[in-house]
Short mmCIF file of C-alpha atoms in Angstrom, two decimals:
data_model
loop_
_atom_site.label_atom_id
_atom_site.label_comp_id
_atom_site.label_asym_id
_atom_site.label_seq_id
_atom_site.Cartn_x
_atom_site.Cartn_y
_atom_site.Cartn_z
CA UNK A 1 85.30 106.38 127.27
CA UNK A 2 82.37 104.82 125.38
CA UNK A 3 81.39 108.17 124.15
CA UNK A 4 85.04 108.87 123.09
CA UNK A 5 85.22 105.43 121.23
CA UNK A 6 81.89 106.11 119.57
CA UNK A 7 83.11 109.83 118.64
CA UNK A 8 86.18 108.38 117.16
CA UNK A 9 84.04 105.77 115.14
CA UNK A 10 81.90 108.79 113.89
CA UNK A 11 84.80 111.07 113.03
CA UNK A 12 85.08 111.25 109.06
CA UNK A 13 88.90 111.48 109.22
CA UNK A 14 88.55 108.21 111.09
CA UNK A 15 86.87 106.62 108.30
CA UNK A 16 88.89 108.14 105.49
CA UNK A 17 91.97 107.03 107.13
CA UNK A 18 90.62 103.65 107.70
CA UNK A 19 89.47 103.18 104.04
CA UNK A 20 92.54 104.50 102.69
CA UNK A 21 94.33 101.78 104.74
CA UNK A 22 91.92 99.17 103.44
CA UNK A 23 92.71 100.31 99.98
CA UNK A 24 96.27 100.00 100.27
CA UNK A 25 96.14 96.61 101.84
CA UNK A 26 94.08 95.47 98.80
CA UNK A 27 96.48 97.14 96.27
CA UNK A 28 99.37 95.38 98.07
CA UNK A 29 97.53 92.02 97.94
CA UNK A 30 96.96 92.55 94.36
CA UNK A 31 100.51 93.26 93.68
CA UNK A 32 101.58 90.38 95.45
CA UNK A 33 99.33 88.16 93.70
CA UNK A 34 100.67 89.54 90.18
CA UNK A 35 104.05 88.84 91.30
CA UNK A 36 103.23 85.33 92.39
CA UNK A 37 101.50 84.76 88.93
CA UNK A 38 104.74 86.30 87.18
CA UNK A 39 106.96 83.98 88.93
CA UNK A 40 104.91 80.88 88.08
CA UNK A 41 104.86 81.92 84.29
CA UNK A 42 108.56 82.62 84.49
CA UNK A 43 108.99 78.88 86.09
CA UNK A 44 106.79 77.52 83.33
CA UNK A 45 108.67 79.22 80.87
CA UNK A 46 111.94 78.01 82.16
CA UNK A 47 110.81 74.28 82.09
CA UNK A 48 109.31 74.49 78.58
CA UNK A 49 112.61 76.01 77.39
CA UNK A 50 114.25 72.61 79.23
CA UNK A 51 111.98 70.39 77.50
CA UNK A 52 112.54 72.09 74.12
CA UNK A 53 116.19 71.68 74.46
CA UNK A 54 115.82 68.15 75.50
CA UNK A 55 113.79 67.19 72.40
CA UNK A 56 116.18 68.91 70.34
CA UNK A 57 119.04 67.13 71.61
CA UNK A 58 117.20 63.92 71.42
CA UNK A 59 116.35 64.80 67.78
CA UNK A 60 119.98 65.61 66.70
CA UNK A 61 121.08 62.26 68.40
CA UNK A 62 118.44 60.51 66.47
CA UNK A 63 119.72 62.08 63.18
CA UNK A 64 123.08 61.45 63.86
CA UNK A 65 122.52 57.60 64.37
CA UNK A 66 120.36 57.19 61.58
CA UNK A 67 123.09 58.51 59.26
CA UNK A 68 125.50 56.41 60.85
CA UNK A 69 123.40 53.30 60.51
CA UNK A 70 122.81 54.27 57.00
CA UNK A 71 126.56 54.62 56.29
CA UNK A 72 127.10 51.11 58.00
CA UNK A 73 124.58 49.74 55.56
CA UNK A 74 126.12 51.06 52.77
CA UNK A 75 129.63 49.71 53.78
CA UNK A 76 127.91 46.16 54.00
CA UNK A 77 126.37 46.62 50.34
CA UNK A 78 129.27 47.51 49.01
CA UNK A 79 131.02 44.59 50.43
CA UNK A 80 128.45 42.27 49.47
CA UNK A 81 128.70 43.71 45.49
CA UNK A 82 132.54 43.47 45.71
CA UNK A 83 132.27 39.63 46.87
CA UNK A 84 129.80 39.04 43.92
CA UNK A 85 131.99 40.70 41.48
CA UNK A 86 134.92 38.30 42.48
CA UNK A 87 132.57 35.29 42.31
CA UNK A 88 131.70 36.39 38.63
CA UNK A 89 135.28 36.74 37.63
CA UNK A 90 136.13 33.79 39.23
CA UNK A 91 133.46 31.72 37.14
CA UNK A 92 134.40 33.24 33.93
CA UNK A 93 138.16 32.34 34.72
CA UNK A 94 137.01 28.87 35.39
CA UNK A 95 135.08 28.65 31.93
CA UNK A 96 138.22 29.89 30.22
CA UNK A 97 140.18 27.39 31.79
CA UNK A 98 137.82 24.37 30.65
CA UNK A 99 137.64 25.69 27.41
CA UNK A 100 141.53 25.82 27.06
CA UNK A 101 142.01 22.39 28.41
CA UNK A 102 139.57 21.14 25.92
CA UNK A 103 137.23 19.94 28.58
CA UNK A 104 133.59 20.45 28.01
CA UNK A 105 132.12 23.05 30.37
CA UNK A 106 129.12 22.64 32.10
CA UNK A 107 127.66 25.81 33.14
CA UNK A 108 124.58 24.49 35.03
CA UNK A 109 127.45 23.11 37.44
CA UNK A 110 129.23 26.09 37.62
CA UNK A 111 126.44 28.53 38.27
CA UNK A 112 125.01 25.68 41.11
CA UNK A 113 128.44 25.66 42.69
CA UNK A 114 128.55 29.70 42.37
CA UNK A 115 125.25 30.01 44.21
CA UNK A 116 126.19 27.51 46.74
CA UNK A 117 129.39 29.45 47.54
CA UNK A 118 127.43 33.00 47.51
CA UNK A 119 124.88 31.46 49.82
CA UNK A 120 127.30 30.01 52.15
CA UNK A 121 129.58 33.12 52.42
CA UNK A 122 127.25 35.76 52.38
CA UNK A 123 123.87 34.60 54.21
CA UNK A 124 125.04 36.06 57.60
CA UNK A 125 125.73 39.36 55.78
CA UNK A 126 122.55 39.43 53.86
CA UNK A 127 120.61 38.91 57.27
CA UNK A 128 122.75 41.60 58.80
CA UNK A 129 121.64 44.01 56.11
CA UNK A 130 118.08 43.08 56.16
CA UNK A 131 117.88 43.76 59.81
CA UNK A 132 119.63 47.16 59.13
CA UNK A 133 117.47 48.19 56.28
CA UNK A 134 114.35 47.22 58.26
CA UNK A 135 115.63 49.38 61.20
CA UNK A 136 116.40 52.30 58.96
CA UNK A 137 112.60 51.69 57.59
CA UNK A 138 110.94 51.68 61.20
CA UNK A 139 112.98 54.96 62.16
CA UNK A 140 111.54 56.63 59.03
CA UNK A 141 108.22 55.75 59.81
CA UNK A 142 108.73 57.17 63.48
CA UNK A 143 109.06 60.65 62.13
CA UNK A 144 112.39 61.11 60.25
CA UNK A 145 112.24 60.95 56.36
CA UNK A 146 115.77 61.75 54.70
CA UNK A 147 117.29 64.81 56.57
CA UNK A 148 113.54 66.29 57.32
CA UNK A 149 112.21 65.94 60.64
CA UNK A 150 108.50 66.30 61.39
CA UNK A 151 106.12 65.49 64.30
CA UNK A 152 103.41 63.11 63.81
CA UNK A 153 100.00 64.53 64.50
CA UNK A 154 96.64 62.88 64.92
CA UNK A 155 94.04 64.65 62.96
CA UNK A 156 91.20 64.28 60.81
CA UNK A 157 88.37 66.42 59.31
CA UNK A 158 84.89 66.13 61.22
CA UNK A 159 81.94 68.48 61.66
CA UNK A 160 83.63 70.30 64.49
CA UNK A 161 86.98 70.95 62.50
CA UNK A 162 87.62 74.24 60.76
CA UNK A 163 88.66 73.64 57.02
CA UNK A 164 91.62 75.91 57.22
CA UNK A 165 93.23 74.21 60.20
CA UNK A 166 92.62 70.91 58.84
CA UNK A 167 94.27 72.02 55.52
CA UNK A 168 97.36 73.37 57.21
CA UNK A 169 97.98 70.30 58.94
CA UNK A 170 97.56 68.22 55.93
CA UNK A 171 99.94 70.56 53.91
CA UNK A 172 102.30 70.01 56.68
CA UNK A 173 102.18 66.45 56.20
CA UNK A 174 102.24 66.47 52.40
CA UNK A 175 105.25 68.77 52.51
CA UNK A 176 107.08 66.33 54.60
CA UNK A 177 106.87 63.70 51.60
CA UNK A 178 107.43 66.29 48.92
CA UNK A 179 103.95 65.68 47.65
CA UNK A 180 102.13 69.33 48.47
CA UNK A 181 102.08 70.65 44.99
CA UNK A 182 99.72 67.67 43.93
CA UNK A 183 96.89 69.58 45.88
CA UNK A 184 97.76 72.94 44.40
CA UNK A 185 98.18 72.49 40.55
CA UNK A 186 97.83 69.80 37.84
CA UNK A 187 100.65 70.30 35.43
CA UNK A 188 104.11 68.38 36.25
CA UNK A 189 106.08 68.78 33.26
CA UNK A 190 109.28 67.19 35.05
CA UNK A 191 107.26 63.85 35.78
CA UNK A 192 106.30 60.61 33.62
CA UNK A 193 102.71 60.13 33.48
CA UNK A 194 103.47 56.88 35.53
CA UNK A 195 104.85 59.08 38.58
CA UNK A 196 102.30 61.19 38.47
CA UNK A 197 99.40 58.91 38.78
CA UNK A 198 101.56 57.01 41.36
CA UNK A 199 101.93 60.25 43.46
CA UNK A 200 98.23 61.40 43.04
CA UNK A 201 97.32 58.13 44.26
CA UNK A 202 99.33 58.29 47.60
CA UNK A 203 98.24 62.08 47.84
CA UNK A 204 94.62 60.75 47.47
CA UNK A 205 95.24 57.98 50.33
CA UNK A 206 96.73 60.36 52.69
CA UNK A 207 93.68 62.76 52.16
CA UNK A 208 91.10 60.10 53.10
CA UNK A 209 92.92 58.75 55.78
CA UNK A 210 92.53 62.11 57.35
CA UNK A 211 88.81 62.02 56.87
CA UNK A 212 85.80 61.05 59.17
CA UNK A 213 83.45 58.33 57.58
CA UNK A 214 80.92 60.62 56.85
CA UNK A 215 83.10 63.01 54.69
CA UNK A 216 84.83 59.99 53.13
CA UNK A 217 81.91 58.15 51.73
CA UNK A 218 80.54 61.37 50.14
CA UNK A 219 84.13 61.62 48.12
CA UNK A 220 84.50 58.03 47.07
CA UNK A 221 84.33 58.61 43.48
CA UNK A 222 86.50 61.36 43.17
CA UNK A 223 90.13 60.56 41.94
CA UNK A 224 91.99 63.92 41.69
CA UNK A 225 93.38 65.36 44.79
CA UNK A 226 92.47 68.73 43.65
CA UNK A 227 88.93 68.05 42.96
CA UNK A 228 88.83 66.13 46.35
CA UNK A 229 89.98 69.34 48.16
CA UNK A 230 87.59 71.58 46.45
CA UNK A 231 84.68 69.02 47.15
CA UNK A 232 85.41 69.17 51.01
CA UNK A 233 85.87 72.97 51.09
CA UNK A 234 82.26 73.30 49.49
CA UNK A 235 81.02 70.72 51.65
CA UNK A 236 82.34 72.73 54.77
CA UNK A 237 80.71 75.97 53.36
CA UNK A 238 77.34 74.42 53.03
CA UNK A 239 77.54 73.19 56.44
CA UNK A 240 78.43 76.66 57.80
CA UNK A 241 75.79 78.31 55.43
CA UNK A 242 78.54 80.52 54.11
CA UNK A 243 77.05 82.13 51.31
CA UNK A 244 77.40 86.29 50.08
CA UNK A 245 74.26 86.83 51.43
CA UNK A 246 74.85 85.22 54.98
CA UNK A 247 78.12 86.61 55.46
CA UNK A 248 76.99 90.37 54.61
CA UNK A 249 74.08 89.61 57.02
CA UNK A 250 76.16 88.61 60.04
CA UNK A 251 78.75 91.49 59.00
CA UNK A 252 76.32 94.41 59.25
CA UNK A 253 74.73 92.85 62.41
CA UNK A 254 78.29 92.69 64.14
CA UNK A 255 78.54 94.97 66.87
CA UNK A 256 81.46 95.77 69.42
CA UNK A 257 80.44 94.94 72.79
CA UNK A 258 81.51 97.46 75.82
CA UNK A 259 84.13 95.29 77.14
CA UNK A 260 85.52 93.93 73.97
CA UNK A 261 89.09 95.16 72.81
CA UNK A 262 90.11 96.65 69.69
CA UNK A 263 92.04 93.48 68.77
CA UNK A 264 89.34 90.95 69.68
CA UNK A 265 86.61 93.03 67.65
CA UNK A 266 89.09 93.24 64.62
CA UNK A 267 89.65 89.39 64.97
CA UNK A 268 85.90 88.80 64.62
CA UNK A 269 85.51 91.16 61.69
CA UNK A 270 88.61 89.69 59.96
CA UNK A 271 87.18 86.18 60.55
CA UNK A 272 83.98 86.69 58.72
CA UNK A 273 85.53 88.97 55.75
CA UNK A 274 88.19 86.02 55.37
CA UNK A 275 85.49 83.24 55.02
CA UNK A 276 83.36 85.31 52.41
CA UNK A 277 87.04 85.58 50.45
CA UNK A 278 87.62 82.18 50.58
CA UNK A 279 84.22 81.11 49.67
CA UNK A 280 83.83 83.25 46.39
CA UNK A 281 85.94 84.12 43.47
CA UNK A 282 85.61 87.58 43.64
CA UNK A 283 87.29 89.22 46.81
CA UNK A 284 85.25 91.81 48.85
CA UNK A 285 86.33 95.16 47.82
CA UNK A 286 88.41 97.78 50.04
CA UNK A 287 85.73 100.39 49.97
CA UNK A 288 83.01 97.92 51.08
CA UNK A 289 85.25 96.46 53.95
CA UNK A 290 85.75 99.80 55.03
CA UNK A 291 82.39 100.92 55.05
CA UNK A 292 81.16 97.69 56.81
CA UNK A 293 83.79 98.16 59.61
CA UNK A 294 82.80 101.89 60.26
CA UNK A 295 79.04 100.72 60.24
CA UNK A 296 80.06 97.75 62.75
CA UNK A 297 81.95 99.98 65.24
CA UNK A 298 78.96 102.53 65.33
CA UNK A 299 79.27 105.22 68.11
CA UNK A 300 81.70 103.23 69.91
CA UNK A 301 84.81 105.27 68.81
CA UNK A 302 83.62 108.79 67.92
CA UNK A 303 87.15 109.69 67.50
CA UNK A 304 87.32 107.46 64.50
CA UNK A 305 83.93 108.94 63.29
CA UNK A 306 85.25 112.33 63.55
CA UNK A 307 88.57 111.21 61.55
CA UNK A 308 86.38 109.51 58.61
CA UNK A 309 84.37 112.85 58.33
CA UNK A 310 87.58 115.01 58.18
CA UNK A 311 89.02 112.48 55.29
CA UNK A 312 85.55 112.63 53.42
CA UNK A 313 85.52 116.51 53.27
CA UNK A 314 89.02 116.34 51.87
CA UNK A 315 88.18 114.09 49.05
CA UNK A 316 90.24 111.28 50.50
CA UNK A 317 88.02 108.32 52.01
CA UNK A 318 89.76 106.16 54.65
CA UNK A 319 90.69 102.61 53.12
CA UNK A 320 90.27 99.73 55.41
CA UNK A 321 93.67 99.20 56.68
CA UNK A 322 94.01 102.99 57.36
CA UNK A 323 90.62 103.01 59.17
CA UNK A 324 91.95 99.72 61.15
CA UNK A 325 95.20 101.33 62.11
CA UNK A 326 93.55 104.68 63.21
CA UNK A 327 91.25 102.61 65.44
CA UNK A 328 94.13 100.62 66.87
CA UNK A 329 96.04 104.01 67.49
CA UNK A 330 92.84 105.57 69.12
CA UNK A 331 92.14 102.76 71.38
CA UNK A 332 96.07 102.55 72.75
CA UNK A 333 95.97 106.08 73.34
CA UNK A 334 92.82 105.61 75.43
CA UNK A 335 94.31 102.74 77.19
CA UNK A 336 97.52 104.86 78.22
CA UNK A 337 95.24 107.67 79.61
CA UNK A 338 93.36 105.25 81.62
CA UNK A 339 96.68 103.85 82.92
CA UNK A 340 97.63 107.37 84.21
CA UNK A 341 94.25 107.81 85.87
CA UNK A 342 94.46 106.08 89.47
CA UNK A 343 92.27 103.35 90.31
CA UNK A 344 90.74 104.72 93.43
CA UNK A 345 88.72 108.13 93.35
CA UNK A 346 89.92 109.21 97.02
CA UNK A 347 92.28 111.82 97.76
CA UNK A 348 95.78 110.28 96.95
CA UNK A 349 97.79 108.97 99.74
CA UNK A 350 100.59 111.34 100.94
CA UNK A 351 103.90 109.89 102.45
CA UNK A 352 103.84 108.95 106.30
CA UNK A 353 106.26 111.88 106.80
CA UNK A 354 103.55 114.27 105.83
CA UNK A 355 100.63 112.49 107.71
CA UNK A 356 99.11 114.80 110.65
CA UNK A 357 97.79 113.11 113.27
CA UNK A 358 94.22 114.60 114.31
CA UNK A 359 94.48 113.27 117.80
CA UNK A 360 97.68 114.83 118.64
CA UNK A 361 98.51 117.15 116.02
CA UNK A 362 101.76 115.47 115.57
CA UNK A 363 103.17 114.38 112.35
CA UNK A 364 104.73 110.94 111.18
CA UNK A 365 101.57 108.71 112.25
CA UNK A 366 98.02 108.07 111.80
CA UNK A 367 95.35 108.43 114.90
CA UNK A 368 95.11 104.73 115.21
CA UNK A 369 98.77 104.59 116.21
CA UNK A 370 98.90 107.63 118.14
CA UNK A 371 100.96 107.35 121.35
CA UNK A 372 97.94 109.15 123.32
CA UNK A 373 95.86 106.36 122.55
CA UNK A 374 97.01 104.05 125.56
CA UNK A 375 96.48 106.87 127.98
CA UNK A 376 93.21 107.82 126.66
CA UNK A 377 94.27 111.27 125.93
CA UNK A 378 93.28 113.99 123.17
CA UNK A 379 94.53 117.38 122.17
CA UNK A 380 91.75 119.59 122.77
CA UNK A 381 91.46 122.30 120.19
CA UNK A 382 89.16 124.54 122.69
CA UNK A 383 91.57 124.16 125.41
CA UNK A 384 94.70 124.28 122.98
CA UNK A 385 96.54 121.52 124.81
CA UNK A 386 96.35 117.56 125.78
CA UNK A 387 93.26 116.92 127.89
CA UNK A 388 91.62 113.76 128.52
CA UNK A 389 88.54 114.92 126.18
CA UNK A 390 88.49 116.38 122.72
CA UNK A 391 87.06 119.46 121.38
CA UNK A 392 83.39 118.01 121.21
CA UNK A 393 83.26 117.07 124.60
CA UNK A 394 85.28 119.91 126.31
CA UNK A 395 83.80 121.43 129.33
CA UNK A 396 85.02 124.89 128.47
CA UNK A 397 82.98 124.91 125.26
CA UNK A 398 79.93 123.56 127.14
CA UNK A 399 79.90 126.55 129.70
CA UNK A 400 80.39 129.05 126.90
CA UNK A 401 77.25 127.56 125.14
CA UNK A 402 75.40 127.61 128.52
CA UNK A 403 76.31 131.42 129.27
CA UNK A 404 75.15 132.53 125.91
#
């Protein structure tokens, strides 16, 4: 019996079927893990959508309440204005009456009396108006300016902050206050000189409040917001050592790694070219951009090299966008071919109905689950029937060998 078990372990069919079974279990486990991850992502998306809906409802309620408070404050102000008009009319009528009766009129006494009456009748209303206006001011500072809603962000320009990201956040904040144009241009024909001066001062204060001290102290003497932004850009370029020569050197040394996708490589390449364009008045030409891109890819994409050769022979060299799109299409077609190729190099697993058991020669099961296993029986190919031995240990085969 031990010999038969050893024979079973040495049988190549047994090992192959065992390997296939293990691979099937591994694939099934991977599918279960992927399904669990998808379920978790779906739950997270649902939770985020619910949270977003709650925030939107809260924002709408806040805006509605703010508008109601503004309307109430307007009503109270109109009421006070009407009361003051009545008092003025009464005082004028009293003055006319005094003059008609020939009695000397004392304007100081009348004014004093008017002020006393006004103070007594409207002191409570004025306090309510002040409280309402203060509430509206606080709500505006909390994130609502007019009908515009914005989200507060705590950001500042530091040595680790990218200037592009910082500028985007700054423009978002200035746009909320309708001041973004003061860092983009110098001419404002529709504003008075005093308004321009005040707005520029506000913009400068906002910018300096978003700077770390190491940058703030280097722009203390700059007044104009546009000059301030340009100075900060120059400082960040110097920190990053971004010059025409350095960027070209980094571009020509750029290479695509074996496991890097096409999108990842293009993102790295365009990050460097965008830095060059932002730091210099003259943008990199399309021909140079395409040439450097082709050089950086090297031999990692021979299909693109062939396309460039064909285009060159026809007299129409590929531009950068054409070359990039061709590269993306080539990589996409490669991915589709890889998906069609099975991950396992072993023979494909047939359905269970086509499986032939090499222990009993029946179909529908593997040898490990054969009904002959509990009885320790085998189909002997030498005897051509079920026996307690297999063809390797068949006594008839041994006798035939001995007689020879």
